[in-house]
Amino acid sequence: RMPSCLLKMTRVVLSHKFWILFILIFVFVSFAYHKLYWGIWEGRKSRGPAYDLSAEFSCAHYVPSSLNIAGEPSPSTGNVFFVETSEKTNPSYLFSCSVESVARTHPMSRVVVLMKGLAKRNASLPKHWAFSLLSCFPNVEIQPLDLTELFSGTPLERWYLWPLRRWEPHFLPVLSDACRIVLMWKFGGIYLDTDFIVLKNLQNLTNALGIQDEDVLNGAFLSFKPKHKFMELCMQNFVEDYNGWVWGHQGPELLTRVFKKWCSLRTVKSMNCKGVSALAPEVVYPIPWQDWRKLFETVSAFELHKLLRSTYAVHVWNKLSHGTKLEIPSQALLAQLYSQFCPATYAKMKED
């Protein structure tokens, strides 16, 4: 006989079948809307001008021999990873500057740029000025991002393969959050978002991440040895405490949760705890996200030196700043950073 609780449930369903049908239709339409919205949005973003500069682009013009990088990357130094999880294959000036600044400050490291948009393409790179420019640096490698392969053998494998995952509203940022912790656990090295301008070599910052502001850690910069226990806990927490509908829950909030538990803390502070360092904000986040407009304000050489004295890299907060016009040339802080730390990209900006 049918259990009484199941019988009651069946009666309730039948008595409210029209409301249940309405709810199911609403959920389906919502998922379809998110899927269509992100597909159209990413399609628009991925379309951009293609520049056939392979014949006319001169490395000697943009990267003179005195500035070029000599020698081959050393296997003993960790890789520096950048990740593009959308289908975009038209890097921005900031993207190019981020990679160039790392290539210059890390001459003996492999600078690996992983792009999902290249995964289904042939071996040649799209014709775009940024790829031509970055190819001038022998330690830069631009490769397809195979997400199925990346997540295989990790707790995130089943998470990624769930068919409805791509319908979540923040799927691309969450996917980026997933990639960085898996890269650090599998391979180790350094991970950076593509809106950093790097001023100094980061290799001595090992098993470290930065404090964004009071009581919040950010994963835009990560540096860890492979198979580190902290990154393993981050992968576990990613799956066990998953919420793809809340912005930042799988990113800064995840890292903050795990670090507090790792150190038995209630409030995050600059410290080294069980071999993991929480770096003070001035190290990699000298401009708080609330003050991102300072990047577009004029600063003197003295102010610039004072601001960056203890800084290894500057996060530009592109999500907030990308629509702001930057005068080139100018004495704006961001323009001066471009000029000093990614001069080849800066030269291309001036020409354009």
mmCIF file of C-alpha atoms in Angstrom:
data_model
loop_
_atom_site.group_PDB
_atom_site.id
_atom_site.type_symbol
_atom_site.label_atom_id
_atom_site.label_comp_id
_atom_site.label_asym_id
_atom_site.label_seq_id
_atom_site.Cartn_x
_atom_site.Cartn_y
_atom_site.Cartn_z
ATOM 1 C CA ARG A 1 0.000 0.000 0.000
ATOM 2 C CA MET A 2 1.024 3.562 -0.625
ATOM 3 C CA PRO A 3 2.447 5.161 2.561
ATOM 4 C CA SER A 4 0.078 7.732 4.076
ATOM 5 C CA CYS A 5 2.567 10.625 3.784
ATOM 6 C CA LEU A 6 3.067 9.907 0.081
ATOM 7 C CA LEU A 7 -0.703 9.656 -0.411
ATOM 8 C CA LYS A 8 -1.234 13.026 1.259
ATOM 9 C CA MET A 9 1.509 14.555 -0.879
ATOM 10 C CA THR A 10 -0.135 13.210 -4.029
ATOM 11 C CA ARG A 11 -3.499 14.731 -3.023
ATOM 12 C CA VAL A 12 -1.867 18.108 -2.336
ATOM 13 C CA VAL A 13 -0.115 18.061 -5.703
ATOM 14 C CA LEU A 14 -3.317 17.180 -7.547
ATOM 15 C CA SER A 15 -5.321 19.856 -5.721
ATOM 16 C CA HIS A 16 -2.753 22.533 -6.579
ATOM 17 C CA LYS A 17 -1.724 21.301 -10.001
ATOM 18 C CA PHE A 18 -2.334 24.636 -11.747
ATOM 19 C CA TRP A 19 -0.151 26.556 -9.249
ATOM 20 C CA ILE A 20 2.583 23.923 -9.473
ATOM 21 C CA LEU A 21 2.475 24.095 -13.274
ATOM 22 C CA PHE A 22 2.755 27.889 -13.069
ATOM 23 C CA ILE A 23 5.777 27.641 -10.750
ATOM 24 C CA LEU A 24 7.494 25.118 -13.028
ATOM 25 C CA ILE A 25 6.921 27.339 -16.067
ATOM 26 C CA PHE A 26 8.246 30.359 -14.145
ATOM 27 C CA VAL A 27 11.413 28.499 -13.094
ATOM 28 C CA PHE A 28 11.991 27.260 -16.648
ATOM 29 C CA VAL A 29 11.514 30.742 -18.142
ATOM 30 C CA SER A 30 13.885 32.220 -15.517
ATOM 31 C CA PHE A 31 16.601 29.709 -16.357
ATOM 32 C CA ALA A 32 16.054 30.257 -20.079
ATOM 33 C CA TYR A 33 16.284 34.025 -19.589
ATOM 34 C CA HIS A 34 19.598 33.778 -17.733
ATOM 35 C CA LYS A 35 20.974 31.414 -20.367
ATOM 36 C CA LEU A 36 19.882 33.690 -23.228
ATOM 37 C CA TYR A 37 21.062 36.840 -21.450
ATOM 38 C CA TRP A 38 24.575 35.534 -20.788
ATOM 39 C CA GLY A 39 24.816 34.032 -24.273
ATOM 40 C CA ILE A 40 23.915 37.335 -25.940
ATOM 41 C CA TRP A 41 26.081 39.347 -23.540
ATOM 42 C CA GLU A 42 29.141 37.159 -24.019
ATOM 43 C CA GLY A 43 28.550 37.075 -27.757
ATOM 44 C CA ARG A 44 28.583 40.850 -27.861
ATOM 45 C CA LYS A 45 31.680 41.076 -25.716
ATOM 46 C CA SER A 46 33.561 38.439 -27.699
ATOM 47 C CA ARG A 47 32.940 40.239 -30.959
ATOM 48 C CA GLY A 48 35.555 42.880 -31.487
ATOM 49 C CA PRO A 49 37.822 44.302 -34.145
ATOM 50 C CA ALA A 50 40.292 41.769 -35.473
ATOM 51 C CA TYR A 51 43.678 43.245 -36.291
ATOM 52 C CA ASP A 52 45.859 41.566 -38.883
ATOM 53 C CA LEU A 53 49.209 42.828 -37.624
ATOM 54 C CA SER A 54 51.254 39.690 -38.169
ATOM 55 C CA ALA A 55 53.013 41.213 -41.165
ATOM 56 C CA GLU A 56 53.355 44.786 -39.974
ATOM 57 C CA PHE A 57 53.784 44.346 -36.219
ATOM 58 C CA SER A 58 57.394 44.938 -35.225
ATOM 59 C CA CYS A 59 58.643 43.583 -31.910
ATOM 60 C CA ALA A 60 61.725 45.759 -32.301
ATOM 61 C CA HIS A 61 59.491 48.832 -32.409
ATOM 62 C CA TYR A 62 57.389 47.998 -29.349
ATOM 63 C CA VAL A 63 59.880 45.898 -27.376
ATOM 64 C CA PRO A 64 63.406 47.148 -28.146
ATOM 65 C CA SER A 65 66.217 44.639 -27.687
ATOM 66 C CA SER A 66 67.429 46.459 -24.575
ATOM 67 C CA LEU A 67 64.071 45.708 -22.951
ATOM 68 C CA ASN A 68 63.535 42.256 -24.371
ATOM 69 C CA ILE A 69 63.798 39.208 -22.180
ATOM 70 C CA ALA A 70 66.882 37.046 -22.600
ATOM 71 C CA GLY A 71 67.113 33.356 -21.862
ATOM 72 C CA GLU A 72 64.502 30.695 -21.259
ATOM 73 C CA PRO A 73 62.142 30.406 -18.266
ATOM 74 C CA SER A 74 63.515 28.244 -15.485
ATOM 75 C CA PRO A 75 61.532 25.129 -14.424
ATOM 76 C CA SER A 76 62.513 25.832 -10.813
ATOM 77 C CA THR A 77 60.471 29.052 -10.714
ATOM 78 C CA GLY A 78 56.709 28.760 -10.473
ATOM 79 C CA ASN A 79 54.378 29.604 -13.332
ATOM 80 C CA VAL A 80 52.294 32.767 -13.354
ATOM 81 C CA PHE A 81 48.730 32.066 -14.535
ATOM 82 C CA PHE A 82 46.096 34.296 -16.114
ATOM 83 C CA VAL A 83 42.650 32.897 -16.964
ATOM 84 C CA GLU A 84 39.920 34.076 -19.350
ATOM 85 C CA THR A 85 36.813 31.937 -18.735
ATOM 86 C CA SER A 86 34.555 33.655 -21.286
ATOM 87 C CA GLU A 87 34.760 33.126 -25.042
ATOM 88 C CA LYS A 88 36.492 36.496 -25.542
ATOM 89 C CA THR A 89 39.569 36.500 -27.769
ATOM 90 C CA ASN A 90 40.038 40.258 -28.125
ATOM 91 C CA PRO A 91 42.224 41.267 -25.147
ATOM 92 C CA SER A 92 41.925 44.814 -23.853
ATOM 93 C CA TYR A 93 44.787 47.230 -23.225
ATOM 94 C CA LEU A 94 44.570 46.408 -19.513
ATOM 95 C CA PHE A 95 44.724 42.663 -20.227
ATOM 96 C CA SER A 96 47.817 43.219 -22.374
ATOM 97 C CA CYS A 97 49.388 45.463 -19.736
ATOM 98 C CA SER A 98 48.805 42.866 -16.998
ATOM 99 C CA VAL A 99 50.567 40.125 -18.944
ATOM 100 C CA GLU A 100 53.366 42.418 -20.145
ATOM 101 C CA SER A 101 54.066 43.745 -16.654
ATOM 102 C CA VAL A 102 54.409 40.172 -15.362
ATOM 103 C CA ALA A 103 56.599 39.123 -18.291
ATOM 104 C CA ARG A 104 58.987 41.984 -17.519
ATOM 105 C CA THR A 105 59.111 41.503 -13.753
ATOM 106 C CA HIS A 106 59.318 37.685 -13.954
ATOM 107 C CA PRO A 107 61.826 37.021 -16.760
ATOM 108 C CA MET A 108 62.636 33.501 -15.532
ATOM 109 C CA SER A 109 59.004 32.387 -15.059
ATOM 110 C CA ARG A 110 56.555 30.948 -17.563
ATOM 111 C CA VAL A 111 53.655 33.379 -17.924
ATOM 112 C CA VAL A 112 50.730 31.169 -18.946
ATOM 113 C CA VAL A 113 47.587 32.798 -20.343
ATOM 114 C CA LEU A 114 44.686 30.297 -20.488
ATOM 115 C CA MET A 115 41.741 31.320 -22.673
ATOM 116 C CA LYS A 116 38.525 29.331 -23.018
ATOM 117 C CA GLY A 117 37.793 30.970 -26.372
ATOM 118 C CA LEU A 118 40.787 29.198 -27.885
ATOM 119 C CA ALA A 119 39.706 25.709 -26.817
ATOM 120 C CA LYS A 120 37.801 24.884 -30.029
ATOM 121 C CA ARG A 121 40.055 26.768 -32.391
ATOM 122 C CA ASN A 122 43.051 25.638 -34.369
ATOM 123 C CA ALA A 123 46.627 25.988 -33.157
ATOM 124 C CA SER A 124 47.109 29.522 -34.464
ATOM 125 C CA LEU A 125 46.091 32.535 -32.406
ATOM 126 C CA PRO A 126 43.440 34.986 -33.597
ATOM 127 C CA LYS A 127 44.782 38.013 -35.451
ATOM 128 C CA HIS A 128 44.806 40.719 -32.809
ATOM 129 C CA TRP A 129 47.410 43.291 -31.857
ATOM 130 C CA ALA A 130 47.599 42.073 -28.230
ATOM 131 C CA PHE A 131 48.563 38.534 -29.245
ATOM 132 C CA SER A 132 51.206 39.909 -31.610
ATOM 133 C CA LEU A 133 52.599 42.188 -28.901
ATOM 134 C CA LEU A 134 52.649 39.552 -26.162
ATOM 135 C CA SER A 135 54.328 37.078 -28.516
ATOM 136 C CA CYS A 136 57.359 39.385 -28.436
ATOM 137 C CA PHE A 137 58.043 38.093 -24.916
ATOM 138 C CA PRO A 138 59.536 34.572 -25.045
ATOM 139 C CA ASN A 139 58.293 33.656 -21.561
ATOM 140 C CA VAL A 140 54.622 34.300 -22.440
ATOM 141 C CA GLU A 141 52.528 31.281 -23.501
ATOM 142 C CA ILE A 142 48.918 31.668 -24.667
ATOM 143 C CA GLN A 143 47.064 28.348 -24.480
ATOM 144 C CA PRO A 144 43.499 26.976 -24.714
ATOM 145 C CA LEU A 145 41.660 26.470 -21.426
ATOM 146 C CA ASP A 146 40.195 22.957 -21.223
ATOM 147 C CA LEU A 147 37.895 23.148 -18.217
ATOM 148 C CA THR A 148 36.913 19.482 -18.195
ATOM 149 C CA GLU A 149 40.569 18.500 -18.026
ATOM 150 C CA LEU A 150 41.386 21.177 -15.437
ATOM 151 C CA PHE A 151 38.673 20.059 -12.997
ATOM 152 C CA SER A 152 39.206 16.328 -13.484
ATOM 153 C CA GLY A 153 40.395 14.531 -10.366
ATOM 154 C CA THR A 154 39.259 17.332 -8.043
ATOM 155 C CA PRO A 155 36.151 17.898 -5.868
ATOM 156 C CA LEU A 156 34.955 20.400 -8.495
ATOM 157 C CA GLU A 157 34.711 17.835 -11.289
ATOM 158 C CA ARG A 158 31.087 16.861 -10.575
ATOM 159 C CA TRP A 159 30.203 20.489 -9.802
ATOM 160 C CA TYR A 160 31.330 21.623 -13.253
ATOM 161 C CA LEU A 161 29.664 18.756 -15.149
ATOM 162 C CA TRP A 162 26.173 19.451 -13.737
ATOM 163 C CA PRO A 163 24.191 20.408 -16.887
ATOM 164 C CA LEU A 164 22.216 23.294 -15.334
ATOM 165 C CA ARG A 165 25.326 24.994 -13.926
ATOM 166 C CA ARG A 166 25.670 27.429 -16.836
ATOM 167 C CA TRP A 167 22.223 28.887 -16.160
ATOM 168 C CA GLU A 168 23.260 30.438 -12.861
ATOM 169 C CA PRO A 169 23.344 34.273 -12.921
ATOM 170 C CA HIS A 170 27.001 34.631 -11.835
ATOM 171 C CA PHE A 171 28.340 31.578 -13.627
ATOM 172 C CA LEU A 172 31.354 33.234 -15.305
ATOM 173 C CA PRO A 173 32.735 34.885 -12.128
ATOM 174 C CA VAL A 174 32.121 31.674 -10.166
ATOM 175 C CA LEU A 175 33.854 29.668 -12.895
ATOM 176 C CA SER A 176 36.843 31.992 -12.619
ATOM 177 C CA ASP A 177 36.862 31.509 -8.833
ATOM 178 C CA ALA A 178 36.870 27.751 -9.378
ATOM 179 C CA CYS A 179 39.696 27.829 -11.929
ATOM 180 C CA ARG A 180 42.119 29.758 -9.744
ATOM 181 C CA ILE A 181 41.894 27.509 -6.685
ATOM 182 C CA VAL A 182 42.197 24.360 -8.818
ATOM 183 C CA LEU A 183 45.201 25.799 -10.702
ATOM 184 C CA MET A 184 46.913 26.612 -7.415
ATOM 185 C CA TRP A 185 46.198 23.178 -5.968
ATOM 186 C CA LYS A 186 47.179 21.203 -9.065
ATOM 187 C CA PHE A 187 50.190 23.167 -10.304
ATOM 188 C CA GLY A 188 51.078 25.840 -7.762
ATOM 189 C CA GLY A 189 52.684 29.134 -8.708
ATOM 190 C CA ILE A 190 50.971 32.499 -8.934
ATOM 191 C CA TYR A 191 47.485 33.380 -10.123
ATOM 192 C CA LEU A 192 46.540 36.937 -11.122
ATOM 193 C CA ASP A 193 43.387 38.547 -12.446
ATOM 194 C CA THR A 194 43.827 40.308 -15.775
ATOM 195 C CA ASP A 195 43.339 43.745 -14.196
ATOM 196 C CA PHE A 196 46.602 43.811 -12.225
ATOM 197 C CA ILE A 197 49.648 45.899 -13.072
ATOM 198 C CA VAL A 198 52.667 44.199 -11.518
ATOM 199 C CA LEU A 199 55.536 46.367 -10.271
ATOM 200 C CA LYS A 200 57.872 43.847 -8.640
ATOM 201 C CA ASN A 201 58.688 40.158 -8.779
ATOM 202 C CA LEU A 202 56.103 38.227 -6.755
ATOM 203 C CA GLN A 203 57.969 34.937 -6.397
ATOM 204 C CA ASN A 204 59.040 35.584 -2.798
ATOM 205 C CA LEU A 205 55.376 35.876 -1.753
ATOM 206 C CA THR A 206 54.760 32.171 -1.220
ATOM 207 C CA ASN A 207 51.588 30.570 0.175
ATOM 208 C CA ALA A 208 50.002 33.989 0.331
ATOM 209 C CA LEU A 209 46.895 35.969 -0.560
ATOM 210 C CA GLY A 210 45.974 39.600 -0.010
ATOM 211 C CA ILE A 211 43.633 41.445 2.320
ATOM 212 C CA GLN A 212 41.260 43.501 0.178
ATOM 213 C CA ASP A 213 39.985 45.621 3.026
ATOM 214 C CA GLU A 214 38.879 45.173 6.616
ATOM 215 C CA ASP A 215 37.999 41.516 7.269
ATOM 216 C CA VAL A 216 37.898 40.445 3.580
ATOM 217 C CA LEU A 217 40.473 38.450 1.608
ATOM 218 C CA ASN A 218 40.527 38.603 -2.175
ATOM 219 C CA GLY A 219 41.576 35.901 -4.648
ATOM 220 C CA ALA A 220 42.622 38.239 -7.474
ATOM 221 C CA PHE A 221 46.179 37.376 -6.378
ATOM 222 C CA LEU A 222 47.090 33.908 -5.108
ATOM 223 C CA SER A 223 50.508 32.330 -4.624
ATOM 224 C CA PHE A 224 50.762 28.740 -3.395
ATOM 225 C CA LYS A 225 52.881 25.653 -3.584
ATOM 226 C CA PRO A 226 51.178 22.740 -5.408
ATOM 227 C CA LYS A 227 48.911 20.423 -3.393
ATOM 228 C CA HIS A 228 48.834 22.860 -0.476
ATOM 229 C CA LYS A 229 46.346 21.905 2.239
ATOM 230 C CA PHE A 230 44.833 25.399 2.323
ATOM 231 C CA MET A 231 43.886 25.186 -1.367
ATOM 232 C CA GLU A 232 42.512 21.685 -0.793
ATOM 233 C CA LEU A 233 40.241 23.066 1.934
ATOM 234 C CA CYS A 234 39.167 25.846 -0.423
ATOM 235 C CA MET A 235 38.111 23.254 -3.030
ATOM 236 C CA GLN A 236 36.181 21.293 -0.415
ATOM 237 C CA ASN A 237 34.434 24.401 0.898
ATOM 238 C CA PHE A 238 33.623 25.481 -2.659
ATOM 239 C CA VAL A 239 31.500 22.347 -3.098
ATOM 240 C CA GLU A 240 30.179 21.886 0.440
ATOM 241 C CA ASP A 241 29.100 25.512 0.976
ATOM 242 C CA TYR A 242 28.161 26.276 -2.627
ATOM 243 C CA ASN A 243 25.855 29.159 -3.509
ATOM 244 C CA GLY A 244 26.197 30.376 -7.082
ATOM 245 C CA TRP A 245 23.361 32.894 -6.682
ATOM 246 C CA VAL A 246 25.199 35.205 -4.273
ATOM 247 C CA TRP A 247 27.946 37.381 -5.755
ATOM 248 C CA GLY A 248 31.317 36.726 -4.128
ATOM 249 C CA HIS A 249 30.202 33.725 -2.075
ATOM 250 C CA GLN A 250 32.565 31.432 -4.003
ATOM 251 C CA GLY A 251 35.324 34.065 -4.227
ATOM 252 C CA PRO A 252 36.390 36.524 -1.509
ATOM 253 C CA GLU A 253 33.868 35.149 0.977
ATOM 254 C CA LEU A 254 35.090 31.582 0.453
ATOM 255 C CA LEU A 255 38.747 32.504 0.991
ATOM 256 C CA THR A 256 37.820 34.538 4.063
ATOM 257 C CA ARG A 257 35.762 31.664 5.529
ATOM 258 C CA VAL A 258 38.532 29.132 5.010
ATOM 259 C CA PHE A 259 41.287 31.430 6.352
ATOM 260 C CA LYS A 260 39.307 32.234 9.509
ATOM 261 C CA LYS A 261 38.784 28.542 10.143
ATOM 262 C CA TRP A 262 42.431 27.775 9.247
ATOM 263 C CA CYS A 263 43.655 30.278 11.835
ATOM 264 C CA SER A 264 40.738 30.044 14.316
ATOM 265 C CA LEU A 265 40.055 33.761 13.859
ATOM 266 C CA ARG A 266 36.955 35.904 13.993
ATOM 267 C CA THR A 267 38.495 38.827 12.097
ATOM 268 C CA VAL A 268 41.069 38.684 9.309
ATOM 269 C CA LYS A 269 44.295 40.576 9.905
ATOM 270 C CA SER A 270 47.731 40.816 8.316
ATOM 271 C CA MET A 271 49.595 37.780 9.608
ATOM 272 C CA ASN A 272 51.263 34.462 8.847
ATOM 273 C CA CYS A 273 49.248 31.564 10.199
ATOM 274 C CA LYS A 274 50.265 27.911 9.840
ATOM 275 C CA GLY A 275 52.416 28.800 6.856
ATOM 276 C CA VAL A 276 49.798 30.899 5.003
ATOM 277 C CA SER A 277 50.249 34.680 4.819
ATOM 278 C CA ALA A 278 47.462 37.243 4.694
ATOM 279 C CA LEU A 279 49.218 40.224 3.123
ATOM 280 C CA ALA A 280 48.466 43.793 4.172
ATOM 281 C CA PRO A 281 46.276 45.718 1.677
ATOM 282 C CA GLU A 282 49.159 47.919 0.453
ATOM 283 C CA VAL A 283 51.017 44.877 -0.924
ATOM 284 C CA VAL A 284 48.630 44.041 -3.796
ATOM 285 C CA TYR A 285 45.514 46.162 -3.160
ATOM 286 C CA PRO A 286 46.959 49.638 -2.448
ATOM 287 C CA ILE A 287 43.881 51.343 -3.928
ATOM 288 C CA PRO A 288 40.726 50.181 -2.087
ATOM 289 C CA TRP A 289 37.852 49.291 -4.391
ATOM 290 C CA GLN A 290 35.826 52.136 -2.892
ATOM 291 C CA ASP A 291 38.539 54.598 -4.057
ATOM 292 C CA TRP A 292 39.028 53.235 -7.594
ATOM 293 C CA ARG A 293 38.540 56.729 -9.084
ATOM 294 C CA LYS A 294 41.951 57.683 -7.647
ATOM 295 C CA LEU A 295 43.459 55.685 -10.511
ATOM 296 C CA PHE A 296 42.261 58.393 -12.895
ATOM 297 C CA GLU A 297 43.443 61.334 -10.797
ATOM 298 C CA THR A 298 46.691 63.211 -11.365
ATOM 299 C CA VAL A 299 49.540 62.349 -8.999
ATOM 300 C CA SER A 300 53.079 63.717 -8.733
ATOM 301 C CA ALA A 301 56.175 61.532 -9.029
ATOM 302 C CA PHE A 302 56.710 61.900 -5.268
ATOM 303 C CA GLU A 303 53.131 60.854 -4.495
ATOM 304 C CA LEU A 304 53.463 57.898 -6.838
ATOM 305 C CA HIS A 305 56.691 56.748 -5.192
ATOM 306 C CA LYS A 306 55.178 57.144 -1.720
ATOM 307 C CA LEU A 307 52.020 55.272 -2.678
ATOM 308 C CA LEU A 308 53.847 52.316 -4.220
ATOM 309 C CA ARG A 309 56.773 52.049 -1.817
ATOM 310 C CA SER A 310 55.500 48.828 -0.234
ATOM 311 C CA THR A 311 53.464 47.667 -3.221
ATOM 312 C CA TYR A 312 54.129 44.655 -5.432
ATOM 313 C CA ALA A 313 51.120 45.039 -7.723
ATOM 314 C CA VAL A 314 48.151 47.360 -8.243
ATOM 315 C CA HIS A 315 44.650 45.984 -8.717
ATOM 316 C CA VAL A 316 42.718 48.247 -11.087
ATOM 317 C CA TRP A 317 39.192 46.986 -10.167
ATOM 318 C CA ASN A 318 38.196 46.735 -13.820
ATOM 319 C CA LYS A 319 34.624 45.718 -12.983
ATOM 320 C CA LEU A 320 34.140 49.244 -11.601
ATOM 321 C CA SER A 321 36.617 51.275 -13.657
ATOM 322 C CA HIS A 322 36.297 49.863 -17.186
ATOM 323 C CA GLY A 323 33.896 52.535 -18.437
ATOM 324 C CA THR A 324 36.027 55.486 -17.317
ATOM 325 C CA LYS A 325 37.984 57.375 -19.965
ATOM 326 C CA LEU A 326 41.742 57.486 -19.445
ATOM 327 C CA GLU A 327 43.672 60.328 -21.074
ATOM 328 C CA ILE A 328 46.858 59.153 -22.825
ATOM 329 C CA PRO A 329 49.334 60.630 -22.190
ATOM 330 C CA SER A 330 48.594 62.236 -18.827
ATOM 331 C CA GLN A 331 49.790 62.343 -15.230
ATOM 332 C CA ALA A 332 46.868 60.212 -14.039
ATOM 333 C CA LEU A 333 48.040 57.435 -11.739
ATOM 334 C CA LEU A 334 46.847 54.689 -14.102
ATOM 335 C CA ALA A 335 48.500 56.326 -17.121
ATOM 336 C CA GLN A 336 51.805 56.539 -15.226
ATOM 337 C CA LEU A 337 51.540 52.860 -14.261
ATOM 338 C CA TYR A 338 50.990 51.923 -17.905
ATOM 339 C CA SER A 339 53.934 54.057 -18.977
ATOM 340 C CA GLN A 340 56.389 52.575 -16.463
ATOM 341 C CA PHE A 341 55.386 48.936 -16.186
ATOM 342 C CA CYS A 342 53.929 47.994 -19.592
ATOM 343 C CA PRO A 343 55.616 50.447 -21.993
ATOM 344 C CA ALA A 344 54.921 48.355 -25.117
ATOM 345 C CA THR A 345 51.175 48.340 -24.436
ATOM 346 C CA TYR A 346 51.381 52.034 -23.555
ATOM 347 C CA ALA A 347 53.065 52.799 -26.883
ATOM 348 C CA LYS A 348 50.238 50.999 -28.710
ATOM 349 C CA MET A 349 47.679 52.950 -26.709
ATOM 350 C CA LYS A 350 49.276 56.251 -27.701
ATOM 351 C CA GLU A 351 49.290 55.254 -31.372
ATOM 352 C CA ASP A 352 45.619 54.283 -31.232
#
